[in-house]
Coordinates of C-alpha atoms in Angstrom, one line a residue:
X1 CA 15.0 3.0 17.3
X2 CA 12.7 3.0 20.7
X3 CA 10.2 0.2 20.9
X4 CA 7.5 3.2 20.1
X5 CA 9.0 3.8 16.9
X6 CA 8.9 0.1 16.2
X7 CA 5.7 -0.1 16.8
X8 CA 4.6 2.6 14.6
X9 CA 6.8 1.1 11.6
X10 CA 4.8 -2.0 12.4
X11 CA 1.3 -0.5 12.5
X12 CA 2.4 1.2 9.0
X13 CA 3.5 -2.1 7.0
X14 CA 0.4 -3.6 8.3
X15 CA -1.6 -0.7 7.4
X16 CA -0.1 -0.3 3.7
X17 CA -0.6 -4.5 3.3
X18 CA -4.3 -4.2 4.2
X19 CA -4.9 -1.2 1.6
X20 CA -2.4 -3.1 -1.2
X21 CA -5.0 -6.0 -0.4
X22 CA -7.7 -3.7 -1.2
X23 CA -6.2 -2.5 -3.9
X24 CA -5.4 -5.7 -5.4
X25 CA -9.4 -7.0 -5.1
X26 CA -10.6 -3.6 -6.6
X27 CA -8.1 -4.2 -9.3
X28 CA -9.1 -7.4 -10.1
X29 CA -12.5 -6.7 -9.9
X30 CA -12.4 -4.1 -11.9
X31 CA -11.1 -5.8 -14.7
X32 CA -13.5 -8.5 -14.8
X33 CA -16.0 -5.6 -15.3
X34 CA -13.9 -3.8 -18.2
X35 CA -13.8 -0.4 -16.3
X36 CA -10.7 1.3 -17.6
X37 CA -11.2 4.1 -15.3
X38 CA -10.9 2.3 -12.4
X39 CA -8.5 0.0 -13.3
X40 CA -6.2 3.2 -13.9
X41 CA -6.8 4.2 -10.8
X42 CA -5.9 1.0 -8.4
X43 CA -2.8 1.0 -10.9
X44 CA -2.0 4.3 -9.8
X45 CA -2.8 3.5 -6.4
X46 CA -0.7 0.3 -6.0
X47 CA 2.3 2.5 -7.8
X48 CA 1.9 5.6 -4.7
X49 CA 1.3 2.9 -2.2
X50 CA 5.2 1.1 -3.3
X51 CA 6.4 5.1 -3.0
X52 CA 5.2 5.1 0.4
X53 CA 6.5 1.5 1.4
X54 CA 9.9 2.7 -0.2
X55 CA 10.0 5.5 1.6
X56 CA 9.1 4.0 5.0
X57 CA 12.2 1.3 4.2
X58 CA 14.4 4.2 3.8
X59 CA 13.2 5.7 7.3
X60 CA 13.4 2.5 8.9
X61 CA 17.3 2.2 7.8
X62 CA 18.8 5.4 9.0
X63 CA 19.0 5.9 12.5

């Protein structure tokens, strides 16, 4: 992996961490407001983030 690739991976991981944090905060707010529709949306977003994180990890492991 070249240094640029490693940098790109680090930026992508940071972006996913930020997005996950936003989803967690918004999910907590939706739960406090008893908003089922928003809860479902943010749970789906968290699932999609997990899928992307898994794919990113798989890209990083393979040469």
